[in-house]
mmCIF file of C-alpha atoms in Angstrom:
data_model
loop_
_atom_site.group_PDB
_atom_site.id
_atom_site.type_symbol
_atom_site.label_atom_id
_atom_site.label_comp_id
_atom_site.label_asym_id
_atom_site.label_seq_id
_atom_site.Cartn_x
_atom_site.Cartn_y
_atom_site.Cartn_z
ATOM 1 C CA MET A 1 0.038 0.064 -0.030
ATOM 2 C CA VAL A 2 2.979 2.770 1.005
ATOM 3 C CA PRO A 3 4.848 2.095 -2.216
ATOM 4 C CA GLU A 4 1.485 2.328 -4.182
ATOM 5 C CA VAL A 5 0.990 5.728 -2.207
ATOM 6 C CA ALA A 6 4.729 6.887 -3.189
ATOM 7 C CA ARG A 7 4.777 5.380 -7.013
ATOM 8 C CA ASP A 8 1.375 8.014 -7.281
ATOM 9 C CA LYS A 9 2.773 10.254 -5.834
ATOM 10 C CA ALA A 10 6.205 10.670 -7.398
ATOM 11 C CA SER A 11 3.439 10.573 -10.988
ATOM 12 C CA PHE A 12 1.519 13.579 -9.392
ATOM 13 C CA MET A 13 5.322 15.394 -8.469
ATOM 14 C CA VAL A 14 6.312 14.479 -12.384
ATOM 15 C CA GLN A 15 3.339 15.678 -14.236
ATOM 16 C CA ALA A 16 2.702 19.020 -11.763
ATOM 17 C CA LYS A 17 6.294 19.444 -12.998
ATOM 18 C CA SER A 18 6.058 18.658 -16.882
ATOM 19 C CA LEU A 19 2.255 21.256 -16.509
ATOM 20 C CA SER A 20 4.824 23.725 -14.455
ATOM 21 C CA LEU A 21 7.939 23.618 -18.161
ATOM 22 C CA ALA A 22 4.568 23.567 -20.788
ATOM 23 C CA VAL A 23 3.397 26.947 -19.085
ATOM 24 C CA SER A 24 6.143 28.541 -18.697
ATOM 25 C CA LEU A 25 7.304 27.648 -21.824
ATOM 26 C CA ASN A 26 4.353 28.883 -23.470
ATOM 27 C CA THR A 27 4.756 32.489 -21.352
ATOM 28 C CA THR A 28 8.460 33.414 -22.330
ATOM 29 C CA THR A 29 7.050 32.448 -25.548
ATOM 30 C CA SER A 30 4.267 34.737 -26.012
ATOM 31 C CA LEU A 31 6.491 37.533 -24.054
ATOM 32 C CA PHE A 32 9.145 37.400 -26.390
ATOM 33 C CA MET A 33 6.850 37.522 -29.399
ATOM 34 C CA ALA A 34 4.963 40.575 -27.873
ATOM 35 C CA GLN A 35 8.486 41.962 -27.492
ATOM 36 C CA THR A 36 9.411 41.658 -30.963
ATOM 37 C CA VAL A 37 5.561 43.386 -32.402
ATOM 38 C CA LEU A 38 6.767 46.296 -29.883
ATOM 39 C CA ARG A 39 9.804 46.754 -31.029
ATOM 40 C CA VAL A 40 9.182 46.293 -34.377
ATOM 41 C CA PHE A 41 6.214 48.772 -34.331
ATOM 42 C CA ALA A 42 8.509 51.272 -32.472
ATOM 43 C CA ALA A 43 10.356 50.608 -35.213
ATOM 44 C CA VAL A 44 7.662 51.389 -38.192
ATOM 45 C CA PHE A 45 6.673 54.365 -36.112
ATOM 46 C CA THR A 46 9.461 56.225 -35.833
ATOM 47 C CA LEU A 47 11.119 55.771 -39.626
ATOM 48 C CA ALA A 48 7.132 57.212 -40.589
ATOM 49 C CA ALA A 49 7.504 60.297 -38.257
ATOM 50 C CA ILE A 50 10.947 60.898 -39.538
ATOM 51 C CA CYS A 51 9.803 60.543 -43.766
ATOM 52 C CA VAL A 52 6.884 62.899 -42.620
ATOM 53 C CA MET A 53 9.216 65.757 -40.435
ATOM 54 C CA ALA A 54 11.840 65.172 -43.338
ATOM 55 C CA THR A 55 9.218 65.392 -45.990
ATOM 56 C CA SER A 56 7.634 68.318 -44.794
ATOM 57 C CA SER A 57 7.980 72.329 -45.807
ATOM 58 C CA GLN A 58 6.187 75.227 -46.613
ATOM 59 C CA THR A 59 7.011 78.621 -47.996
ATOM 60 C CA THR A 60 4.931 82.124 -47.116
ATOM 61 C CA VAL A 61 5.494 85.359 -47.114
ATOM 62 C CA LEU A 62 4.933 87.769 -43.583
ATOM 63 C CA PHE A 63 5.335 91.311 -43.779
ATOM 64 C CA GLY A 64 7.264 91.314 -46.999
ATOM 65 C CA PHE A 65 9.701 88.944 -45.907
ATOM 66 C CA THR A 66 9.224 85.715 -47.625
ATOM 67 C CA ILE A 67 9.654 82.641 -44.465
ATOM 68 C CA ARG A 68 10.068 79.512 -45.161
ATOM 69 C CA ALA A 69 8.961 76.453 -42.486
ATOM 70 C CA HIS A 70 11.220 73.573 -42.015
ATOM 71 C CA TYR A 71 11.993 71.100 -39.248
ATOM 72 C CA SER A 72 15.859 72.007 -39.652
ATOM 73 C CA TYR A 73 15.583 75.608 -38.315
ATOM 74 C CA SER A 74 14.277 74.991 -34.739
ATOM 75 C CA SER A 75 17.138 73.332 -32.414
ATOM 76 C CA ALA A 76 13.747 71.713 -30.622
ATOM 77 C CA MET A 77 12.673 69.465 -34.235
ATOM 78 C CA ARG A 78 15.802 68.888 -35.016
ATOM 79 C CA PHE A 79 16.564 66.876 -31.449
ATOM 80 C CA LEU A 80 12.733 65.599 -31.695
ATOM 81 C CA PHE A 81 14.392 64.489 -35.238
ATOM 82 C CA VAL A 82 17.616 62.514 -34.120
ATOM 83 C CA THR A 83 16.292 60.991 -31.128
ATOM 84 C CA ASP A 84 13.348 59.511 -33.705
ATOM 85 C CA ALA A 85 16.108 58.736 -35.255
ATOM 86 C CA ILE A 86 18.499 56.411 -32.395
ATOM 87 C CA VAL A 87 15.061 54.921 -31.151
ATOM 88 C CA CYS A 88 14.539 53.531 -34.804
ATOM 89 C CA ALA A 89 17.968 52.040 -35.043
ATOM 90 C CA SER A 90 17.899 50.688 -31.452
ATOM 91 C CA SER A 91 14.545 49.089 -32.275
ATOM 92 C CA LEU A 92 16.112 47.480 -34.652
ATOM 93 C CA LEU A 93 19.316 46.287 -33.491
ATOM 94 C CA SER A 94 17.660 45.075 -30.360
ATOM 95 C CA LEU A 95 15.587 42.626 -31.952
ATOM 96 C CA ILE A 96 18.587 40.930 -32.798
ATOM 97 C CA PHE A 97 19.361 40.914 -29.350
ATOM 98 C CA VAL A 98 15.827 39.508 -28.482
ATOM 99 C CA TYR A 99 16.106 37.047 -30.851
ATOM 100 C CA HIS A 100 19.307 35.752 -30.688
ATOM 101 C CA LEU A 101 17.996 35.250 -26.209
ATOM 102 C CA SER A 102 14.313 33.630 -27.553
ATOM 103 C CA HIS A 103 17.069 30.917 -29.010
ATOM 104 C CA SER A 104 20.079 30.395 -26.641
ATOM 105 C CA GLY A 105 17.961 30.852 -23.038
ATOM 106 C CA SER A 106 17.278 34.117 -21.344
ATOM 107 C CA ASN A 107 18.663 35.048 -17.907
ATOM 108 C CA LEU A 108 19.320 37.719 -14.860
ATOM 109 C CA LYS A 109 22.218 39.809 -16.150
ATOM 110 C CA THR A 110 21.157 39.459 -20.138
ATOM 111 C CA CYS A 111 17.288 40.034 -18.797
ATOM 112 C CA PHE A 112 18.973 43.289 -16.703
ATOM 113 C CA TYR A 113 20.853 44.838 -20.600
ATOM 114 C CA LEU A 114 17.086 44.455 -22.064
ATOM 115 C CA PHE A 115 15.118 46.283 -19.168
ATOM 116 C CA LEU A 116 18.438 49.542 -18.896
ATOM 117 C CA HIS A 117 17.895 49.430 -22.852
ATOM 118 C CA ASP A 118 14.587 50.057 -23.121
ATOM 119 C CA MET A 119 14.754 52.227 -20.039
ATOM 120 C CA VAL A 120 17.293 54.691 -21.222
ATOM 121 C CA ILE A 121 15.755 54.869 -25.136
ATOM 122 C CA THR A 122 12.075 55.488 -23.115
ATOM 123 C CA VAL A 123 13.494 58.175 -21.167
ATOM 124 C CA LEU A 124 15.127 59.789 -24.996
ATOM 125 C CA ALA A 125 11.593 59.119 -26.591
ATOM 126 C CA ILE A 126 9.587 60.981 -23.988
ATOM 127 C CA SER A 127 12.444 63.813 -24.123
ATOM 128 C CA GLY A 128 12.146 64.360 -27.508
ATOM 129 C CA CYS A 129 8.499 64.681 -27.868
ATOM 130 C CA ALA A 130 8.654 66.960 -24.923
ATOM 131 C CA ALA A 131 10.553 68.915 -26.716
ATOM 132 C CA GLY A 132 8.764 68.987 -29.794
ATOM 133 C CA THR A 133 5.605 69.653 -27.951
ATOM 134 C CA ALA A 134 6.840 72.633 -26.530
ATOM 135 C CA VAL A 135 7.850 74.278 -29.659
ATOM 136 C CA GLY A 136 4.169 73.746 -31.609
ATOM 137 C CA TYR A 137 1.915 74.364 -29.005
ATOM 138 C CA ILE A 138 3.576 78.016 -29.408
ATOM 139 C CA SER A 139 3.664 77.830 -32.641
ATOM 140 C CA ARG A 140 0.271 76.505 -33.118
ATOM 141 C CA TYR A 141 -1.289 78.883 -30.045
ATOM 142 C CA GLY A 142 1.571 81.752 -29.734
ATOM 143 C CA GLU A 143 2.605 82.900 -26.117
ATOM 144 C CA GLU A 144 0.633 86.317 -25.475
ATOM 145 C CA LYS A 145 2.302 87.261 -21.945
ATOM 146 C CA MET A 146 6.128 86.781 -24.187
ATOM 147 C CA GLY A 147 5.171 88.360 -26.798
ATOM 148 C CA TRP A 148 5.383 84.961 -29.543
ATOM 149 C CA MET A 149 3.027 84.923 -31.611
ATOM 150 C CA ALA A 150 1.056 81.635 -33.362
ATOM 151 C CA ILE A 151 3.070 80.603 -36.684
ATOM 152 C CA CYS A 152 0.852 77.853 -37.944
ATOM 153 C CA ASN A 153 -2.102 79.799 -39.161
ATOM 154 C CA ARG A 154 0.449 81.262 -41.889
ATOM 155 C CA VAL A 155 1.677 77.623 -42.316
ATOM 156 C CA LYS A 156 -0.932 75.547 -42.311
ATOM 157 C CA SER A 157 0.472 72.128 -43.737
ATOM 158 C CA PHE A 158 3.979 72.702 -42.931
ATOM 159 C CA CYS A 159 2.139 72.489 -38.706
ATOM 160 C CA ASN A 160 -0.138 69.333 -40.147
ATOM 161 C CA HIS A 161 2.735 67.041 -40.865
ATOM 162 C CA MET A 162 4.826 68.026 -37.288
ATOM 163 C CA THR A 163 1.586 66.826 -35.182
ATOM 164 C CA ILE A 164 1.353 64.152 -38.089
ATOM 165 C CA SER A 165 5.708 63.217 -36.388
ATOM 166 C CA MET A 166 4.934 63.757 -33.685
ATOM 167 C CA VAL A 167 1.515 61.903 -33.102
ATOM 168 C CA LEU A 168 3.831 58.916 -34.096
ATOM 169 C CA SER A 169 7.137 60.002 -32.664
ATOM 170 C CA TYR A 170 4.617 59.242 -29.512
ATOM 171 C CA VAL A 171 2.898 56.087 -30.433
ATOM 172 C CA ALA A 172 6.558 54.830 -30.622
ATOM 173 C CA PHE A 173 7.303 56.426 -26.896
ATOM 174 C CA LEU A 174 4.657 53.960 -25.957
ATOM 175 C CA SER A 175 5.596 51.032 -26.866
ATOM 176 C CA TYR A 176 9.225 51.119 -25.646
ATOM 177 C CA LEU A 177 6.697 52.775 -22.470
ATOM 178 C CA ALA A 178 4.982 49.109 -22.894
ATOM 179 C CA LEU A 179 8.665 46.863 -23.473
ATOM 180 C CA ALA A 180 10.564 48.917 -20.188
ATOM 181 C CA VAL A 181 7.362 47.114 -17.908
ATOM 182 C CA MET A 182 7.868 43.888 -19.504
ATOM 183 C CA SER A 183 11.698 44.007 -19.222
ATOM 184 C CA SER A 184 11.570 44.821 -15.639
ATOM 185 C CA ASN A 185 8.552 42.439 -15.059
ATOM 186 C CA LYS A 186 10.784 40.530 -16.094
ATOM 187 C CA VAL A 187 14.296 41.244 -14.217
ATOM 188 C CA MET A 188 12.071 40.329 -11.419
ATOM 189 C CA TYR A 189 10.837 36.804 -12.471
ATOM 190 C CA GLU A 190 14.369 36.002 -13.396
ATOM 191 C CA ALA A 191 15.857 37.032 -9.318
ATOM 192 C CA ASN A 192 13.398 35.342 -8.090
ATOM 193 C CA ASP A 193 14.079 32.566 -10.534
ATOM 194 C CA GLU A 194 18.112 32.566 -9.304
ATOM 195 C CA TYR A 195 17.162 33.345 -6.093
ATOM 196 C CA GLN A 196 15.076 29.471 -5.626
ATOM 197 C CA ARG A 197 17.320 27.478 -7.924
ATOM 198 C CA ASN A 198 20.474 29.011 -5.231
ATOM 199 C CA GLU A 199 17.892 27.865 -1.784
ATOM 200 C CA ARG A 200 17.456 24.536 -3.626
ATOM 201 C CA GLN A 201 21.477 24.031 -3.834
ATOM 202 C CA ALA A 202 22.424 25.589 -0.794
ATOM 203 C CA CYS A 203 19.594 22.914 1.244
ATOM 204 C CA PRO A 204 21.800 20.023 2.188
#
């Protein structure tokens, strides 16, 4: 009777372990799929933002002077352009790292590096968006107390294109914000898993 109970218990433990391994594998696969999709989204949206920004230009006459509006004439817009380019390039490069990670297996060190990368890119993306938004708001609505007049009523097409570019940049930022949250959860999971392994090895 006792051997049968022990055998049933051992069989149950094996099945439970197999089920846990299958669930963990499915979760890991879903995580890497989500990571890949979000990085592709970030690359596509920033590339679209760059294309819209680089091709937007308009010429108008103001007080007898011919004025040409272009993103390169604003330091904030140039900064947004550069940050979008960095986010796009980093997204494509990180895809290679994620692909390698999905096939070679993840550990705490590599997950932490991925989390650090995502956090840096997230902060960089929102800084570029914030700079572009500040200049865009003044260009569209002006600032009477500072004596800055709105110019979007003169170059509506240019301002509309820049607004589309900034919206695309914000979508890329949201993608990286989601990636940073996912990476932080992965780091905590790997840290807990490593702690449990060390505890099991320490037990006699």
